[in-house]
Short mmCIF file of C-alpha atoms and ligand atoms in Angstrom, two decimals:
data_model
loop_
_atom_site.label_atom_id
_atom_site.label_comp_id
_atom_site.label_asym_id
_atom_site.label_seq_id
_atom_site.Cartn_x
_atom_site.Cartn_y
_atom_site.Cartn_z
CA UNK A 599 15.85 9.06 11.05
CA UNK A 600 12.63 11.72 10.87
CA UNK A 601 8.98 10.05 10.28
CA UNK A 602 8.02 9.92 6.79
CA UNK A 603 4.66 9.06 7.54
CA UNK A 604 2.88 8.87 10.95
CA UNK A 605 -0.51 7.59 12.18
CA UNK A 606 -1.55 8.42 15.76
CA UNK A 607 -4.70 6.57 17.64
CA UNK A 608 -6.18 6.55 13.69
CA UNK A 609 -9.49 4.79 13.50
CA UNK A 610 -12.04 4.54 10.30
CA UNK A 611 -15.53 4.10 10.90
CA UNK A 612 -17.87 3.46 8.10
CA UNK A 613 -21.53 4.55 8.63
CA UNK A 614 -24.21 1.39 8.35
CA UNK A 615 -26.77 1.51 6.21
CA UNK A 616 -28.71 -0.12 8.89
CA UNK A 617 -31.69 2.39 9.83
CA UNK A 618 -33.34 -0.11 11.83
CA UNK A 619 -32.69 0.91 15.55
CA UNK A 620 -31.97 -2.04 17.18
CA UNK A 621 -29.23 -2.63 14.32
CA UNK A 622 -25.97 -3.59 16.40
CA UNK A 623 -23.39 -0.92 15.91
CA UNK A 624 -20.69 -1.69 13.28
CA UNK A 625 -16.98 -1.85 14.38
CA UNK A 626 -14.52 0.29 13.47
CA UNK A 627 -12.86 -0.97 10.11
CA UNK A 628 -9.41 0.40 11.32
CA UNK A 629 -8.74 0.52 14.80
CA UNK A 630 -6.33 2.81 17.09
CA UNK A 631 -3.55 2.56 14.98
CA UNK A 632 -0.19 4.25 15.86
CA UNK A 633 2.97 3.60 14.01
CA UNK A 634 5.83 5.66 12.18
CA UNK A 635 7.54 5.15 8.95
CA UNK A 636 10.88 6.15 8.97
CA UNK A 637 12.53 7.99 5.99
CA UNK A 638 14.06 5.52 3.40
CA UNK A 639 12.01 2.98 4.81
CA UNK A 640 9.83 -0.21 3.41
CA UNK A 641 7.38 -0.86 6.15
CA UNK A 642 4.66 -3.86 5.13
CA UNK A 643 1.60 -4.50 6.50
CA UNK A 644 -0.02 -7.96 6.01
CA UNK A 645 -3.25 -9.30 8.02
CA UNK A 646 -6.05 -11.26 6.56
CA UNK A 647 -8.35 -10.41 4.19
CA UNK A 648 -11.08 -7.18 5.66
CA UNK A 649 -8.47 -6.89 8.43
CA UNK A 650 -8.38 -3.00 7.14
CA UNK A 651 -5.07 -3.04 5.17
CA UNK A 652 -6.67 -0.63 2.33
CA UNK A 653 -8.52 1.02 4.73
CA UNK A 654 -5.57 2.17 6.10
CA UNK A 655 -3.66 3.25 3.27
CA UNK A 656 -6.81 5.01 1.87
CA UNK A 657 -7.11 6.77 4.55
CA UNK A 658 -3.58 8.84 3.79
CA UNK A 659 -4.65 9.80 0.44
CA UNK A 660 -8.04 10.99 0.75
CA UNK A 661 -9.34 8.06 -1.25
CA UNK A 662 -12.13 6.35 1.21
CA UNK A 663 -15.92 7.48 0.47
CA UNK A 664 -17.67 9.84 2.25
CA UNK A 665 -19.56 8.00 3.97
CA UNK A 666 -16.16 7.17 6.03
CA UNK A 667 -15.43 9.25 8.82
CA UNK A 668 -11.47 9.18 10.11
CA UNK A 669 -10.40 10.04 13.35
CA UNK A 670 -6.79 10.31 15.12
CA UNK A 671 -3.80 12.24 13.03
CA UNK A 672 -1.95 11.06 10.24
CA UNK A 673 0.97 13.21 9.25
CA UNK A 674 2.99 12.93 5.99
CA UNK A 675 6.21 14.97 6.42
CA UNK A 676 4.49 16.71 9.65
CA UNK A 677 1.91 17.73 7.64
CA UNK A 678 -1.58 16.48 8.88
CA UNK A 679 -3.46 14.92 6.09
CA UNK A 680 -6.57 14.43 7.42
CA UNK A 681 -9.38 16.84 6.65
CA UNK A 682 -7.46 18.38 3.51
CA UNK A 683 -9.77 19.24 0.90
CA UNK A 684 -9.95 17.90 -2.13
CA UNK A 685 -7.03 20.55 -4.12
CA UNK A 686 -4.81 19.93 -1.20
CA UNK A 687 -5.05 15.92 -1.84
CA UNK A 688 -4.21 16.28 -5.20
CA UNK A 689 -1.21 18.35 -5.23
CA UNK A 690 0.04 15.79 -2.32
CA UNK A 691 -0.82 13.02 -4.69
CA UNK A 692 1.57 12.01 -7.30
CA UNK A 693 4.15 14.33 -6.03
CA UNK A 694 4.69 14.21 -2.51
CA UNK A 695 3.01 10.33 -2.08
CA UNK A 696 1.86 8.28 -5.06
CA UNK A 697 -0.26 4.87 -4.57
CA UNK A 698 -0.25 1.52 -6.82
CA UNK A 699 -3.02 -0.78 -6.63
CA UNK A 700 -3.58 -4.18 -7.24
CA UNK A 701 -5.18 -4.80 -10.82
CA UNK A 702 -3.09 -1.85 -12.91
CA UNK A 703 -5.72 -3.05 -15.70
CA UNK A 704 -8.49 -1.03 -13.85
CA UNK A 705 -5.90 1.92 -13.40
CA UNK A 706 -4.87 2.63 -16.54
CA UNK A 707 -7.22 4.26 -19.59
CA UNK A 708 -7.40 1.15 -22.23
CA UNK A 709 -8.17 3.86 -24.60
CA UNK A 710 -4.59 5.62 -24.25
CA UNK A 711 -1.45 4.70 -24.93
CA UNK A 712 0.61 3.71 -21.91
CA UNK A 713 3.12 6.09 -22.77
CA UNK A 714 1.11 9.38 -22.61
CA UNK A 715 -0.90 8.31 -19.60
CA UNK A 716 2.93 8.55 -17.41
CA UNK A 717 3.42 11.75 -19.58
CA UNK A 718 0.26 13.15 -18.50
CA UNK A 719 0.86 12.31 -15.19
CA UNK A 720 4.55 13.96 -15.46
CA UNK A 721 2.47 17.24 -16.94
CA UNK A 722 0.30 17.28 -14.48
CA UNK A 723 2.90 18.42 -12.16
CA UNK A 724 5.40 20.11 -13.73
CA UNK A 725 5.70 23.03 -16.48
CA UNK A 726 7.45 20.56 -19.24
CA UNK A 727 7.52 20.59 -23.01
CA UNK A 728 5.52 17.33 -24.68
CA UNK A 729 8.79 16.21 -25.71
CA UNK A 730 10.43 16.88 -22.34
CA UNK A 731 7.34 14.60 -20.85
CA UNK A 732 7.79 11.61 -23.63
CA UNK A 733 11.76 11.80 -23.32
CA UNK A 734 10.85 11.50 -19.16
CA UNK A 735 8.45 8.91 -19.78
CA UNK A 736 10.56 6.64 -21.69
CA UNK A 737 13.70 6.81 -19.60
CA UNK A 738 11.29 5.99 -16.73
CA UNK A 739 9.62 2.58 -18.64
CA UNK A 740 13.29 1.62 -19.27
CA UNK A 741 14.24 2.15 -15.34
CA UNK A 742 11.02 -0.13 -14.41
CA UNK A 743 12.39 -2.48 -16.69
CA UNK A 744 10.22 -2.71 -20.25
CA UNK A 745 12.50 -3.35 -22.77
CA UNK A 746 12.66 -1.02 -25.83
CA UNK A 747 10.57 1.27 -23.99
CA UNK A 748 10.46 3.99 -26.84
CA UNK A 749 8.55 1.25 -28.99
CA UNK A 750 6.11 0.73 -26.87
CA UNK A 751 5.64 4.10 -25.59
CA UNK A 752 2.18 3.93 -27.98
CA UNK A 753 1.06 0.80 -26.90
CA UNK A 754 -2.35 0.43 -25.89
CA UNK A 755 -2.48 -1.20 -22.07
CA UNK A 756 -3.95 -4.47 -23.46
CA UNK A 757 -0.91 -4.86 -25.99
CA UNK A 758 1.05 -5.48 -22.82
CA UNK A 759 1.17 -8.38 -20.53
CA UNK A 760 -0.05 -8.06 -16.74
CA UNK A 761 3.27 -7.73 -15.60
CA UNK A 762 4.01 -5.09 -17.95
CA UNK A 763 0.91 -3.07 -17.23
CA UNK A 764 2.14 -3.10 -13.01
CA UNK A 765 5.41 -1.72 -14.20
CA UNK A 766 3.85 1.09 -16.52
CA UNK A 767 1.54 2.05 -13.23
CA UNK A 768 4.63 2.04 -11.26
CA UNK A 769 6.52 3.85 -13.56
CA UNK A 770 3.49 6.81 -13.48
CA UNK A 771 3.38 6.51 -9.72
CA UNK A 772 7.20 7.68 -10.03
CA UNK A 773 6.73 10.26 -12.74
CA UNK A 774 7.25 13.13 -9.65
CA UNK A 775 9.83 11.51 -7.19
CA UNK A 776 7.58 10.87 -4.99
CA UNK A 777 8.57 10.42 -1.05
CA UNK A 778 6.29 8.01 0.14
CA UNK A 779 5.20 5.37 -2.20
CA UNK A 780 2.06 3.73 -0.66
CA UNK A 781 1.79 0.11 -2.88
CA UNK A 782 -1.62 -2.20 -2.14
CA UNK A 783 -1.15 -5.62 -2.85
CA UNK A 784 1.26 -4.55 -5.65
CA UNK A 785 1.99 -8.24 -7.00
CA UNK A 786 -1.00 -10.26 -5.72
CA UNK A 787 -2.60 -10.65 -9.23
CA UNK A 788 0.82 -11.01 -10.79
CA UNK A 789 2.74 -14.74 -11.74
CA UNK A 790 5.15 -16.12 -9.14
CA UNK A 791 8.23 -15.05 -11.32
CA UNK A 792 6.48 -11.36 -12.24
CA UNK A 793 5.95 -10.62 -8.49
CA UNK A 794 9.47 -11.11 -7.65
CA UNK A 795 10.66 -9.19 -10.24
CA UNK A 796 8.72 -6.22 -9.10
CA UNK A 797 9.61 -6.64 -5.90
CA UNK A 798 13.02 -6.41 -6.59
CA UNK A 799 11.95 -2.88 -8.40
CA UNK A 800 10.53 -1.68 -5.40
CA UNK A 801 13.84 -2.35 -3.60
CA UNK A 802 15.53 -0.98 -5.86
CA UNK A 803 13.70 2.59 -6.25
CA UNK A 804 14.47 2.76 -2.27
CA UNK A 805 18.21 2.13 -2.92
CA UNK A 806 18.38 4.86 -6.00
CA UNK A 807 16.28 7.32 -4.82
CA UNK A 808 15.53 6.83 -1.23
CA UNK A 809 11.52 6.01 -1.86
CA UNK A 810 9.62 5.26 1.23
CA UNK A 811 7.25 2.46 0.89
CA UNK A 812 4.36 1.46 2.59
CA UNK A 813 3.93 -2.28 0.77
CA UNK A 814 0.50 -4.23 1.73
CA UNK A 815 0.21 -8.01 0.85
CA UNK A 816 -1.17 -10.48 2.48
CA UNK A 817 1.74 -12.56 1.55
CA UNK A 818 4.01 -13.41 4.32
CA UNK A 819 6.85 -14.42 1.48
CA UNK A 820 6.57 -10.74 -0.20
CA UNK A 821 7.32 -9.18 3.53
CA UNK A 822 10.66 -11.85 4.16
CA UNK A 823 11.63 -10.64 0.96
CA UNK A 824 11.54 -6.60 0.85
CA UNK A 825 10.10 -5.22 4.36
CA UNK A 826 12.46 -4.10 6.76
CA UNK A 827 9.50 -3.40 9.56
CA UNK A 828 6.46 -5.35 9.18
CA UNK A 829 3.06 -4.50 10.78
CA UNK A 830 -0.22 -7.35 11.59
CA UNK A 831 -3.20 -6.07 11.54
CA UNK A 832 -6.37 -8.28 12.84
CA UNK A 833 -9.91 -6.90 12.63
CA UNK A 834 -8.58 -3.21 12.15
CA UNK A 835 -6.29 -3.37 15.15
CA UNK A 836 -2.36 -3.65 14.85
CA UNK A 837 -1.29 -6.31 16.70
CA UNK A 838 2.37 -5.90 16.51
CA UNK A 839 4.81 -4.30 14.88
CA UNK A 840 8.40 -5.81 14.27
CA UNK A 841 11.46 -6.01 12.14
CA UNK A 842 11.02 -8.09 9.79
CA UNK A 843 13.38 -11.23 10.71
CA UNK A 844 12.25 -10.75 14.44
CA UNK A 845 8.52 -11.42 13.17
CA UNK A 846 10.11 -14.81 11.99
CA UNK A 847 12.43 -15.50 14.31
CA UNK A 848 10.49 -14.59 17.60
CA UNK A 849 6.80 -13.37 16.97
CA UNK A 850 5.67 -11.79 19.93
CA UNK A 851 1.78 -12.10 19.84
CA UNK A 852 -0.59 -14.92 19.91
CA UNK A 853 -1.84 -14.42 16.33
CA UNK A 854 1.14 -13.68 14.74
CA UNK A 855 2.47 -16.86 16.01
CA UNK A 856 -0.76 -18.62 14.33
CA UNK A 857 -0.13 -17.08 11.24
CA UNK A 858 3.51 -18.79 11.01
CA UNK A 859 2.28 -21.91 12.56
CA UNK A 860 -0.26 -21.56 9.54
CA UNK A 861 2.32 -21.66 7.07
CA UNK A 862 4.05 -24.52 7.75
CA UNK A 863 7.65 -23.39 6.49
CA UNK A 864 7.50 -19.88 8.38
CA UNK A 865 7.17 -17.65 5.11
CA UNK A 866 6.99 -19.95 1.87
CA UNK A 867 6.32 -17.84 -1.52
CA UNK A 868 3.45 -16.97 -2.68
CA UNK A 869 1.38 -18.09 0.54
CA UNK A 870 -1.91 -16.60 1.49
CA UNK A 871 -2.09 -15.67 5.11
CA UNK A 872 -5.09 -18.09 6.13
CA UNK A 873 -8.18 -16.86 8.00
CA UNK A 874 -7.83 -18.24 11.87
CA UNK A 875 -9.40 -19.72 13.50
CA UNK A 876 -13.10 -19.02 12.38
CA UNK A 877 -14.14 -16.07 13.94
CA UNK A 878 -12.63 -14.39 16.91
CA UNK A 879 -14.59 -12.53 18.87
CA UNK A 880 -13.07 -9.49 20.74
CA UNK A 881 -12.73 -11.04 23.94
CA UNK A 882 -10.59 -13.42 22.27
CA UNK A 883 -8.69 -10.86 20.59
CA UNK A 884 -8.15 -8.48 23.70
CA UNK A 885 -7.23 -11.74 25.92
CA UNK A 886 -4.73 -12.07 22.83
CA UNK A 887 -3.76 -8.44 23.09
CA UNK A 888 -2.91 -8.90 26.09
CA UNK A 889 -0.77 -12.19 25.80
CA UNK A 890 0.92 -10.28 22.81
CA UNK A 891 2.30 -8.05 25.00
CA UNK A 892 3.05 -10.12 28.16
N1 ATP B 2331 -16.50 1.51 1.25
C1 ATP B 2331 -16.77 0.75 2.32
N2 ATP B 2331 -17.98 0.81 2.94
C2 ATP B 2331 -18.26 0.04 4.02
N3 ATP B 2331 -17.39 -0.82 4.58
C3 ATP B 2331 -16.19 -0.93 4.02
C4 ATP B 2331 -15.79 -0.17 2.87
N4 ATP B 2331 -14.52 -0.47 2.53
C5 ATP B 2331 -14.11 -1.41 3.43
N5 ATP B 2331 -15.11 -1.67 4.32
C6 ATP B 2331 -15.03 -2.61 5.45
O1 ATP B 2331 -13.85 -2.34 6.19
C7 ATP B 2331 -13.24 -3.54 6.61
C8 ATP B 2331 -11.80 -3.58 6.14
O2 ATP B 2331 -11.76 -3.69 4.73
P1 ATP B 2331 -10.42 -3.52 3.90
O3 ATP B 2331 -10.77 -3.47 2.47
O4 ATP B 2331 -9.66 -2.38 4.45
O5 ATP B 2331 -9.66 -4.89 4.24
P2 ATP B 2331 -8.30 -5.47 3.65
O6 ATP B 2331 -7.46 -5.84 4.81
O7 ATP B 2331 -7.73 -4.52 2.66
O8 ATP B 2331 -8.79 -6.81 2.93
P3 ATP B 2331 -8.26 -7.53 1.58
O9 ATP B 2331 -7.03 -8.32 1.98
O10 ATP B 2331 -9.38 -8.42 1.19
O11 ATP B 2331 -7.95 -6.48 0.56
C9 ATP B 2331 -14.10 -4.68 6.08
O12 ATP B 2331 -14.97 -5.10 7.10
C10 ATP B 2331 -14.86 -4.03 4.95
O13 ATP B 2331 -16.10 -4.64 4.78
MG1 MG B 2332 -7.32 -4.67 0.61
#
């Protein structure tokens, strides 16, 4: 299997807005990170919340403000991605790897109908006839799963329900085929039943088309049910990386054994991975480190 994605000794720093001189420096909201996502793969990464999840998964796409400054390699089909410019990002984006958020609400235009927004994103790409791009469109809301898709092709987004409104911004993140499918928190803000049946989407795209996934949640019952590798990450760092029944069966570090212990039955749906204990402080976590990998 070839690397899909790749991040070598990647670390984001965010400058302080601190001018005072004796301001303590701020750490490093992503940390020496290495890991590789194989082809065909769904690799999640869950860690508390402002452990650097998005961080990370801005980082590929260009997407982190200015004021960020990334250092290390990431490579997307052996292509390094970091300093592209801006034209370079875009024609990556959408075709080559395509990103869904959290809230699709903020994503999509309210003032457009759901249909031409994954139209216009099929367009965007591709030399295709407006009727080409509908027909696309359509066959791609039925594949997500929205029933009588032509119908609602002119929908506004607020005619639809949440769940809905995820599957038309998955359905424009797939407009192009993309490779790698980079998916932040996909399901958080969605209803127990919703988020599984996305989830089984996103499983499903791998199986038809081969999709690479990169799926953040910080749900530990969202990783038993899709991931085949699974990440931690703890104040920017990755603690460990594992398949993702060996993270159940037989964590290897310190914290990722007080994250199960946390939820009491190992990976129940819908959990939250708690915040523990109060606040580590980097001793802690590099005496952890190293007990990780004892
Ligand atoms: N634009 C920004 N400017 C300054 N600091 C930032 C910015 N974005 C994130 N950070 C900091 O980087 C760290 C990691 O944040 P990040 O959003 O990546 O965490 P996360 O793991 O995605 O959390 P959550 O589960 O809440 O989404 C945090 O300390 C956060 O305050
Ligand atoms: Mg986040």
């Amino acid at each position: 299997m070839t690397g899909v994605l790749s991040f070598t000794d990647v670390a984001v720093r965010f400058a302080s807005t601190e001018t005072s001189t004796g301001a303590p420096p701020v750490p490093p909201a992503v940390d020496s990170v290495s890991f590789t996502i194989n082809r065909g793969e769904i690799f999640g990464i869950v860690g508390e919340s402002g452990s650097g999840k998005s961080t990370l998964a801005n980082s590929v796409m260009g997407l982190l403000p200015r004021s960020a400054q990334v250092t290390g390699s990431i490579r997307v089909n052996d292509r390094e991605v970091i300093g592209l410019d801006d034209d370079q990002l875009r024609s990556m984006r959408g075709d080559e790897v395509s990103m869904i958020f959290q809230d699709a609400s903020a994503s999509l235009d309210p003032t457009w109908s759901v249909g031409d927004q994954i139209a216009e994103t099929i367009r965007a790409h591709r030399t295709i006839s407006r009727r080409g791009a509908r027909a696309k469109a359509i066959s791609l809301m039925t594949e997500v799963g929205i029933a009588d898709a032509a119908s609602r092709y002119s929908d506004a987004p607020h005619r639809l329900s949440g769940g809905m409104r995820q599957r038309i911004m998955i359905a424009a993140a797939l407009a192009n085929n993309p490779q790698l499918l980079i998916a932040d928190e996909p399901t958080t803000a969605l209803d127990v039943t919703i988020q599984a049946q996305v989830l089984a989407l996103i499983g499903e795209l791998r199986k038809n088309h081969g999709t690479t996934v990169l799926l953040i949640t910080h749900d530990l019952g969202v990783v038993a049910q899709v991931c085949d590798r699974v990440g931690v990450m703890y104040g920017g760092k990755l603690l460990e990386v594992a398949a993702a029944e060996d993270l159940f069966a037989n964590p290897q570090h310190a914290y990722t054994r007080a994250l199960l212990a946390a939820s009491p039955s190992g990976a129940p749906r819908g959990s939250r991975l708690p915040v523990i204990p109060a606040a580590w402080n980097i001793e802690d976590l590099q005496r952890l480190r190293q007990e990780g990998t004892e």
